[in-house]
Short mmCIF file of C-alpha atoms in Angstrom, two decimals:
data_model
loop_
_atom_site.label_atom_id
_atom_site.label_comp_id
_atom_site.label_asym_id
_atom_site.label_seq_id
_atom_site.Cartn_x
_atom_site.Cartn_y
_atom_site.Cartn_z
CA MET A 1 -13.03 -100.72 -9.03
CA SER A 2 -13.01 -104.15 -10.69
CA ASP A 3 -14.44 -104.81 -14.13
CA ALA A 4 -17.07 -107.05 -12.57
CA GLU A 5 -18.41 -104.26 -10.30
CA PRO A 6 -20.62 -101.62 -11.91
CA ARG A 7 -19.76 -97.98 -11.26
CA HIS A 8 -23.13 -97.30 -9.64
CA ALA A 9 -22.44 -100.02 -7.02
CA GLY A 10 -19.56 -98.00 -5.48
CA VAL A 11 -21.72 -94.88 -5.46
CA SER A 12 -24.51 -96.77 -3.71
CA ARG A 13 -22.10 -98.11 -1.09
CA ARG A 14 -20.81 -94.60 -0.35
CA ARG A 15 -24.37 -93.31 -0.05
CA ARG A 16 -25.23 -96.10 2.39
CA ILE A 17 -22.18 -95.25 4.49
CA VAL A 18 -23.02 -91.55 4.49
CA ARG A 19 -26.65 -92.34 5.37
CA ARG A 20 -25.56 -94.52 8.30
CA VAL A 21 -23.22 -91.80 9.57
CA VAL A 22 -26.00 -89.21 9.34
CA VAL A 23 -28.43 -91.53 11.12
CA GLY A 24 -25.81 -92.24 13.76
CA LEU A 25 -25.21 -88.53 14.33
CA CYS A 26 -28.96 -87.92 14.54
CA VAL A 27 -29.30 -90.68 17.13
CA LEU A 28 -26.43 -89.15 19.13
CA ALA A 29 -28.06 -85.75 18.88
CA VAL A 30 -31.39 -87.17 20.07
CA ILE A 31 -29.65 -88.97 22.95
CA ALA A 32 -27.80 -85.78 23.87
CA THR A 33 -31.00 -83.74 23.69
CA VAL A 34 -32.91 -86.24 25.78
CA GLY A 35 -30.00 -86.27 28.24
CA VAL A 36 -30.09 -82.49 28.54
CA VAL A 37 -33.85 -82.48 29.06
CA VAL A 38 -33.65 -85.23 31.65
CA ALA A 39 -30.78 -83.47 33.41
CA TYR A 40 -32.69 -80.17 33.35
CA ARG A 41 -35.79 -81.77 34.82
CA GLN A 42 -33.73 -83.63 37.37
CA LEU A 43 -31.95 -80.48 38.55
CA GLU A 44 -35.10 -78.39 38.65
CA GLY A 45 -36.94 -81.19 40.42
CA ASN A 46 -34.28 -81.17 43.13
CA ILE A 47 -35.26 -77.68 44.29
CA ASN A 48 -37.68 -77.48 47.18
CA ALA A 49 -40.09 -74.54 46.76
CA VAL A 50 -42.17 -73.22 49.63
CA GLN A 51 -44.76 -70.50 50.05
CA ILE A 52 -44.14 -68.05 52.90
CA ASP A 53 -46.32 -65.37 54.44
CA LEU A 54 -44.58 -61.99 54.45
CA GLY A 55 -47.62 -59.87 55.24
CA THR A 56 -48.40 -56.50 53.70
CA ASP A 57 -46.27 -54.18 55.86
CA ARG A 58 -43.17 -54.59 53.70
CA PRO A 59 -40.58 -52.02 52.54
CA GLU A 60 -41.31 -50.42 49.20
CA GLN A 61 -39.12 -51.18 46.20
CA VAL A 62 -37.05 -48.09 45.36
CA GLU A 63 -36.91 -47.29 41.66
CA VAL A 64 -33.36 -46.95 40.34
CA GLU A 65 -31.82 -46.49 36.91
CA GLY A 66 -30.57 -49.55 35.10
CA PRO A 67 -31.41 -52.05 32.38
CA LYS A 68 -32.74 -54.40 35.08
CA GLU A 69 -34.02 -54.13 38.62
CA PRO A 70 -31.55 -54.54 41.48
CA LEU A 71 -31.85 -57.92 43.15
CA ASN A 72 -31.77 -58.67 46.88
CA VAL A 73 -31.52 -62.35 47.81
CA LEU A 74 -31.42 -63.50 51.44
CA VAL A 75 -29.21 -66.58 51.77
CA MET A 76 -29.51 -68.75 54.87
CA GLY A 77 -27.56 -71.79 55.98
CA SER A 78 -29.60 -74.40 57.83
CA ASP A 79 -28.69 -77.47 59.87
CA GLU A 80 -32.16 -78.84 59.25
CA ARG A 81 -32.33 -82.59 58.89
CA SER A 82 -34.04 -84.28 55.96
CA GLY A 83 -37.78 -84.62 56.45
CA SER A 84 -38.17 -82.00 59.12
CA GLY A 85 -39.89 -79.60 56.76
CA ILE A 86 -38.83 -75.96 56.50
CA GLY A 87 -41.47 -73.81 58.10
CA GLY A 88 -42.96 -76.88 59.76
CA GLU A 89 -42.68 -78.25 63.27
CA THR A 90 -38.89 -78.31 63.40
CA PRO A 91 -37.45 -75.70 61.02
CA GLY A 92 -33.96 -76.19 62.44
CA LEU A 93 -31.48 -73.41 63.12
CA SER A 94 -29.88 -70.82 60.85
CA ASP A 95 -26.59 -69.50 62.18
CA THR A 96 -25.49 -68.23 58.77
CA THR A 97 -27.40 -65.40 57.06
CA MET A 98 -26.18 -63.23 54.19
CA LEU A 99 -27.96 -60.58 52.15
CA LEU A 100 -26.74 -60.75 48.54
CA HIS A 101 -27.25 -57.56 46.48
CA LEU A 102 -26.86 -57.39 42.68
CA SER A 103 -26.85 -53.92 41.14
CA ALA A 104 -29.38 -52.96 38.46
CA ASP A 105 -26.63 -52.64 35.85
CA ARG A 106 -25.21 -56.03 36.93
CA LYS A 107 -21.73 -54.53 37.29
CA ARG A 108 -21.27 -55.21 41.00
CA ALA A 109 -22.45 -57.56 43.70
CA TYR A 110 -21.90 -57.68 47.42
CA GLY A 111 -22.90 -59.94 50.26
CA VAL A 112 -23.57 -58.64 53.78
CA SER A 113 -23.31 -61.11 56.66
CA LEU A 114 -25.64 -60.70 59.62
CA PRO A 115 -24.31 -62.01 62.97
CA ARG A 116 -26.44 -64.60 64.71
CA ASP A 117 -25.90 -62.80 68.04
CA LEU A 118 -27.45 -59.49 66.93
CA MET A 119 -30.19 -58.27 69.25
CA VAL A 120 -33.10 -57.15 67.06
CA ASP A 121 -36.78 -56.26 67.24
CA ARG A 122 -38.40 -59.28 65.61
CA PRO A 123 -41.84 -58.50 64.13
CA ASP A 124 -44.90 -60.73 64.45
CA CYS A 125 -44.33 -63.98 62.56
CA THR A 126 -46.31 -66.99 61.42
CA GLY A 127 -44.96 -69.81 63.53
CA LYS A 128 -45.64 -73.49 63.98
CA LYS A 129 -49.11 -74.76 63.00
CA GLY A 130 -49.83 -71.37 61.44
CA ARG A 131 -50.09 -69.57 64.75
CA THR A 132 -49.01 -65.94 65.01
CA VAL A 133 -46.03 -65.42 67.30
CA PRO A 134 -45.94 -61.87 68.73
CA GLY A 135 -42.84 -59.81 68.03
CA ALA A 136 -40.13 -59.44 70.64
CA LYS A 137 -36.65 -58.15 71.36
CA THR A 138 -34.58 -61.21 70.69
CA GLN A 139 -31.40 -62.67 69.19
CA PHE A 140 -31.46 -62.54 65.38
CA ASN A 141 -31.05 -66.25 64.70
CA ALA A 142 -34.11 -67.03 66.87
CA ALA A 143 -36.33 -65.79 64.02
CA TYR A 144 -35.59 -68.89 61.95
CA ASN A 145 -36.47 -71.18 64.85
CA VAL A 146 -39.76 -69.31 65.34
CA GLY A 147 -40.97 -69.40 61.74
CA GLY A 148 -38.29 -70.61 59.33
CA PRO A 149 -37.21 -68.52 56.33
CA GLY A 150 -40.44 -66.51 56.31
CA CYS A 151 -39.84 -65.11 59.77
CA THR A 152 -36.17 -64.45 58.96
CA VAL A 153 -37.10 -62.52 55.79
CA ARG A 154 -39.72 -60.49 57.73
CA THR A 155 -37.15 -59.74 60.44
CA VAL A 156 -34.47 -58.62 57.96
CA GLU A 157 -36.94 -56.36 56.17
CA ALA A 158 -38.08 -54.88 59.48
CA ILE A 159 -34.59 -54.08 60.78
CA THR A 160 -33.09 -52.87 57.49
CA ASN A 161 -36.03 -51.40 55.52
CA VAL A 162 -34.63 -53.30 52.51
CA ARG A 163 -37.13 -55.29 50.46
CA ILE A 164 -36.07 -58.90 49.90
CA ASP A 165 -36.88 -60.21 46.41
CA HIS A 166 -36.06 -63.88 46.97
CA PHE A 167 -34.63 -66.20 49.58
CA VAL A 168 -32.46 -69.31 49.42
CA VAL A 169 -31.89 -71.81 52.23
CA ILE A 170 -28.84 -74.06 51.83
CA ASN A 171 -28.79 -77.25 53.83
CA PHE A 172 -25.38 -77.91 55.40
CA ALA A 173 -25.51 -81.59 54.42
CA GLY A 174 -25.82 -80.58 50.76
CA PHE A 175 -23.08 -78.00 51.23
CA LYS A 176 -20.59 -80.83 51.80
CA ASP A 177 -21.63 -82.50 48.54
CA MET A 178 -21.17 -79.21 46.67
CA VAL A 179 -17.56 -78.95 47.85
CA ASP A 180 -16.84 -82.58 46.98
CA ALA A 181 -18.42 -82.10 43.55
CA VAL A 182 -15.82 -79.47 42.60
CA ASN A 183 -13.01 -81.67 43.93
CA GLY A 184 -12.43 -79.57 47.05
CA VAL A 185 -11.78 -75.91 47.80
CA LYS A 186 -8.52 -74.32 48.94
CA VAL A 187 -8.36 -72.68 52.39
CA CYS A 188 -5.61 -71.27 54.58
CA VAL A 189 -5.69 -72.08 58.31
CA PRO A 190 -3.14 -69.97 60.25
CA ASN A 191 -3.08 -72.13 63.36
CA GLU A 192 -3.94 -75.72 64.15
CA VAL A 193 -7.56 -76.03 65.29
CA ASN A 194 -8.36 -78.29 68.23
CA ASP A 195 -11.93 -77.36 69.09
CA ASP A 196 -13.09 -79.91 71.66
CA ILE A 197 -16.41 -78.07 72.05
CA GLY A 198 -17.44 -78.43 68.43
CA LYS A 199 -15.33 -81.56 67.84
CA ILE A 200 -13.52 -79.81 65.00
CA TYR A 201 -9.86 -80.49 64.29
CA LEU A 202 -7.99 -78.91 61.38
CA PRO A 203 -4.25 -78.80 60.63
CA ALA A 204 -2.49 -75.49 60.01
CA GLY A 205 -1.45 -74.52 56.50
CA THR A 206 -2.82 -73.90 53.02
CA TYR A 207 -4.53 -76.95 51.54
CA LYS A 208 -7.60 -78.21 49.73
CA VAL A 209 -10.45 -79.32 51.99
CA ASN A 210 -13.11 -81.90 51.23
CA GLY A 211 -16.78 -81.50 52.07
CA GLN A 212 -16.65 -82.44 55.74
CA GLN A 213 -13.49 -80.41 56.36
CA ALA A 214 -15.10 -77.44 54.60
CA LEU A 215 -18.16 -77.70 56.81
CA ASP A 216 -15.94 -77.84 59.89
CA TYR A 217 -13.98 -74.82 58.68
CA VAL A 218 -17.03 -72.59 58.12
CA ARG A 219 -18.64 -73.62 61.43
CA VAL A 220 -15.68 -73.50 63.83
CA ARG A 221 -16.08 -70.79 66.48
CA HIS A 222 -13.31 -71.66 68.93
CA GLY A 223 -9.54 -71.87 68.61
CA LEU A 224 -9.17 -69.14 65.96
CA GLY A 225 -9.27 -65.36 66.16
CA LEU A 226 -10.80 -63.32 68.97
CA GLU A 227 -13.05 -64.55 71.74
CA ASN A 228 -16.12 -63.27 69.88
CA GLY A 229 -15.94 -66.26 67.57
CA ASP A 230 -19.05 -65.46 65.54
CA ILE A 231 -17.57 -62.38 63.84
CA GLY A 232 -14.40 -64.24 62.89
CA ARG A 233 -16.45 -67.21 61.72
CA MET A 234 -18.45 -64.98 59.38
CA LYS A 235 -15.26 -63.59 57.86
CA ARG A 236 -13.97 -67.13 57.35
CA GLN A 237 -17.28 -68.05 55.73
CA GLN A 238 -16.92 -65.05 53.42
CA ALA A 239 -13.35 -66.09 52.55
CA PHE A 240 -14.49 -69.65 51.88
CA ILE A 241 -17.42 -68.55 49.68
CA ALA A 242 -15.05 -66.29 47.73
CA SER A 243 -12.67 -69.22 47.22
CA MET A 244 -15.52 -71.50 46.19
CA ILE A 245 -16.86 -68.97 43.68
CA GLU A 246 -13.37 -68.72 42.21
CA LYS A 247 -13.23 -72.52 41.91
CA VAL A 248 -16.70 -72.87 40.39
CA VAL A 249 -16.16 -70.22 37.68
CA SER A 250 -12.76 -71.64 36.78
CA ARG A 251 -12.36 -73.65 33.58
CA GLY A 252 -11.66 -76.73 35.66
CA THR A 253 -15.34 -76.77 36.69
CA LEU A 254 -17.18 -75.08 33.82
CA ALA A 255 -15.30 -77.05 31.15
CA ASN A 256 -15.88 -80.39 32.89
CA PRO A 257 -19.48 -81.51 32.16
CA VAL A 258 -19.46 -84.29 34.75
CA ARG A 259 -18.02 -82.09 37.51
CA LEU A 260 -20.37 -79.23 36.60
CA TYR A 261 -23.44 -81.50 36.64
CA ASN A 262 -22.41 -83.06 39.95
CA PHE A 263 -22.01 -79.59 41.46
CA LEU A 264 -25.38 -78.41 40.13
CA ASP A 265 -27.02 -81.63 41.31
CA ALA A 266 -25.59 -81.19 44.82
CA ALA A 267 -26.44 -77.48 44.87
CA THR A 268 -30.04 -77.83 43.75
CA SER A 269 -30.59 -80.83 46.04
CA SER A 270 -29.64 -78.69 49.04
CA LEU A 271 -31.78 -75.65 48.12
CA THR A 272 -35.11 -74.45 49.41
CA THR A 273 -36.40 -71.24 47.82
CA ASP A 274 -39.54 -69.21 47.33
CA ARG A 275 -41.68 -70.37 44.42
CA GLY A 276 -40.67 -67.43 42.26
CA PHE A 277 -37.04 -68.46 42.45
CA ALA A 278 -37.41 -72.24 42.20
CA GLN A 279 -36.84 -72.44 38.47
CA LEU A 280 -33.50 -73.46 37.10
CA ARG A 281 -33.41 -70.59 34.62
CA GLN A 282 -33.80 -68.10 37.48
CA LEU A 283 -30.86 -69.60 39.36
CA ALA A 284 -28.88 -69.85 36.12
CA SER A 285 -29.53 -66.14 35.49
CA LEU A 286 -28.19 -65.35 38.96
CA GLY A 287 -25.07 -67.44 38.33
CA SER A 288 -24.59 -65.89 34.90
CA SER A 289 -24.88 -62.40 36.40
CA LEU A 290 -22.21 -63.17 39.00
CA GLN A 291 -19.91 -64.55 36.31
CA ASP A 292 -20.45 -61.51 34.06
CA ILE A 293 -19.87 -59.11 36.97
CA GLY A 294 -16.36 -60.52 37.42
CA LEU A 295 -14.62 -61.70 40.57
CA ASP A 296 -13.05 -58.30 41.31
CA ASN A 297 -16.50 -56.72 41.60
CA ILE A 298 -17.92 -59.24 44.10
CA GLN A 299 -17.40 -58.17 47.73
CA PHE A 300 -18.32 -59.70 51.08
CA ILE A 301 -18.61 -57.67 54.26
CA THR A 302 -20.14 -57.90 57.75
CA VAL A 303 -22.76 -55.38 58.80
CA PRO A 304 -21.22 -52.72 61.09
CA ASN A 305 -21.86 -53.81 64.66
CA GLU A 306 -20.90 -53.10 68.27
CA PRO A 307 -21.47 -54.71 71.68
CA TYR A 308 -25.10 -54.71 72.81
CA THR A 309 -25.66 -52.10 75.49
CA ALA A 310 -27.52 -54.38 77.91
CA ASP A 311 -25.29 -57.45 77.40
CA THR A 312 -21.77 -57.20 75.95
CA ASN A 313 -21.93 -60.90 74.99
CA ARG A 314 -24.44 -59.88 72.32
CA LEU A 315 -24.26 -57.42 69.43
CA GLN A 316 -26.28 -54.55 68.00
CA PHE A 317 -26.09 -52.50 64.81
CA ALA A 318 -23.45 -49.77 64.87
CA PRO A 319 -24.52 -46.30 63.60
CA GLU A 320 -22.74 -46.98 60.29
CA ALA A 321 -25.26 -49.75 59.53
CA ASP A 322 -27.87 -47.16 58.54
CA ALA A 323 -25.59 -45.94 55.74
CA LEU A 324 -25.16 -49.53 54.53
CA TRP A 325 -28.90 -50.17 54.29
CA ARG A 326 -29.37 -46.90 52.42
CA ARG A 327 -26.70 -47.91 49.90
CA ILE A 328 -28.52 -51.20 49.31
CA ARG A 329 -31.94 -49.56 49.02
CA PHE A 330 -30.70 -47.00 46.50
CA ASP A 331 -28.38 -49.45 44.71
CA ARG A 332 -25.14 -47.65 45.49
CA PRO A 333 -21.58 -49.05 45.75
CA LEU A 334 -20.31 -49.88 49.23
CA GLY A 335 -17.70 -47.11 49.16
CA PRO A 336 -15.72 -46.84 52.42
CA LEU A 337 -17.81 -49.67 53.91
CA ALA A 338 -15.84 -52.04 51.68
CA ALA A 339 -12.51 -51.21 53.32
CA ASP A 340 -12.08 -54.72 54.76
CA ALA A 341 -14.21 -56.57 52.19
CA VAL A 342 -13.37 -60.12 51.19
CA VAL A 343 -12.98 -60.41 47.40
CA PRO A 344 -12.46 -63.64 45.41
CA GLY A 345 -8.82 -64.02 44.42
CA ARG A 346 -7.51 -61.55 47.03
CA LYS A 347 -6.29 -61.85 50.57
CA PRO A 348 -8.78 -60.66 53.22
CA GLY A 349 -8.77 -56.86 53.29
CA GLU A 350 -6.30 -56.60 50.38
CA LEU A 351 -6.81 -53.57 48.16
CA PRO A 352 -6.79 -53.90 44.35
CA SER A 353 -3.63 -52.75 42.64
CA ASP A 354 -5.19 -49.50 41.44
CA ASP A 355 -6.19 -48.61 44.99
CA ALA A 356 -2.66 -48.84 46.37
CA THR A 357 -2.65 -45.15 47.21
CA LYS A 358 -5.86 -45.33 49.27
CA ASN A 359 -5.82 -45.45 53.04
CA PRO A 360 -7.59 -48.21 55.05
CA SER A 361 -10.82 -46.18 55.26
CA GLY A 362 -11.14 -46.28 51.47
CA SER A 363 -10.71 -42.52 51.04
CA PRO A 364 -8.34 -41.27 48.33
CA SER A 365 -4.90 -40.22 49.42
CA SER A 366 -3.37 -36.83 48.68
CA ALA A 367 -2.20 -38.06 45.29
CA SER A 368 -4.26 -36.53 42.48
CA PRO A 369 -6.04 -39.13 40.31
CA SER A 370 -5.89 -36.80 37.32
CA THR A 371 -2.10 -36.81 37.12
CA SER A 372 0.06 -39.59 35.78
CA PRO A 373 1.46 -41.86 38.51
CA SER A 374 5.05 -41.15 39.45
CA PRO A 375 7.54 -43.98 38.90
CA THR A 376 8.83 -43.39 42.42
CA THR A 377 6.86 -43.85 45.63
CA THR A 378 6.53 -40.78 47.82
CA PRO A 379 6.91 -41.06 51.60
CA ASP A 380 3.17 -40.38 52.01
CA GLN A 381 2.26 -43.15 49.58
CA ALA A 382 4.65 -45.57 51.27
CA ALA A 383 3.16 -44.73 54.66
CA ALA A 384 -0.38 -45.20 53.34
CA ARG A 385 0.52 -48.58 51.87
CA ALA A 386 2.21 -49.69 55.07
CA ALA A 387 -0.80 -48.59 57.13
CA ALA A 388 -3.18 -50.41 54.78
CA GLU A 389 -1.11 -53.58 54.95
CA ALA A 390 -0.89 -53.42 58.75
CA GLU A 391 -4.66 -52.95 58.98
CA ARG A 392 -5.27 -55.83 56.60
CA LYS A 393 -3.08 -58.15 58.65
CA ARG A 394 -4.77 -57.08 61.88
CA ILE A 395 -8.21 -57.80 60.46
CA ALA A 396 -7.10 -61.17 59.13
CA GLU A 397 -5.45 -62.25 62.39
CA GLU A 398 -8.48 -61.22 64.45
CA ALA A 399 -10.73 -63.28 62.18
CA GLY A 400 -8.48 -66.33 62.31
CA LEU A 401 -7.43 -65.95 58.66
CA CYS A 402 -4.00 -66.17 57.11
CA ALA A 403 -2.45 -62.70 56.76
#
């Protein structure tokens, strides 16, 4: 400090600098806060909420033990075009339907795919212009065309006796944007796809697909797997969803604010839900629950089915389906029904490492769980592992997935 400059002048300058820094930080904080509020309102404003008529003849909610109530969310994929109006004159089609169940203790979650070709007893539904459409024996996916998500929810409740808490409809156009927002999702295509019927063409191999390729992959029904393309397609959809969940919960997405916002913007823009689920905090709670559950405890299966008696080109519930609906109603694990489940981070049908001694049906092998594992593999254990691997490969090949 020079002799000509008083001591208090330097102190005053430092105070001014500190004050400017504090003011600057406050301005940044205000800008950030305003940005968060605007982003929150923007995302929540994207969601389309509709009121649906489910009537009074609904399944009762079964009381189970847990810190929370179990949650059943019916997820539908729609090819509806913008402006058509869900539940209006042209509700579109829904060829993808999955019942997502979260346990009351939030320690497990599983999704059950329902084939579009299932023959079911559709109940009376509120159709176009509010008219009642009498129930009928019909193909499952016709319910959406009759009365949108409301009729689909009523149909699922009628054929499963499972009460649906909320529904979500995802528009396929928005689905593409969701994939692009996370910079693509990895898939494995075992054989080159040249589907002239659906105009879908995909190269063989393991690679990252963009939005349009992802949509083609989850919709292709020909050129992969068995002739009954819908079952294989559902398994490929399950594998893709598992891969997408893995990508979304990775640090590459969650730690990237721009990528995360773009994903949430695309996701909420493509959603139609019931009014009770149209709040961002509700959807955030669902996402948080799935993240806390952990990837290893999220499973995707297809409802047990068999050829329809009157027409083998259609499907009907297999006897094992009753056990599945009971497990959902009473909030029980899938057990043996998860033998060929798709799990994020695993190959289709692959068993976790601690289940290596289980057979393909999910039942324990002769090895006692109470004893310490032997460092050597017994012939029975080796045979069980070989059988499980052979079954896994068979399931994957039939579904048009990489083994």
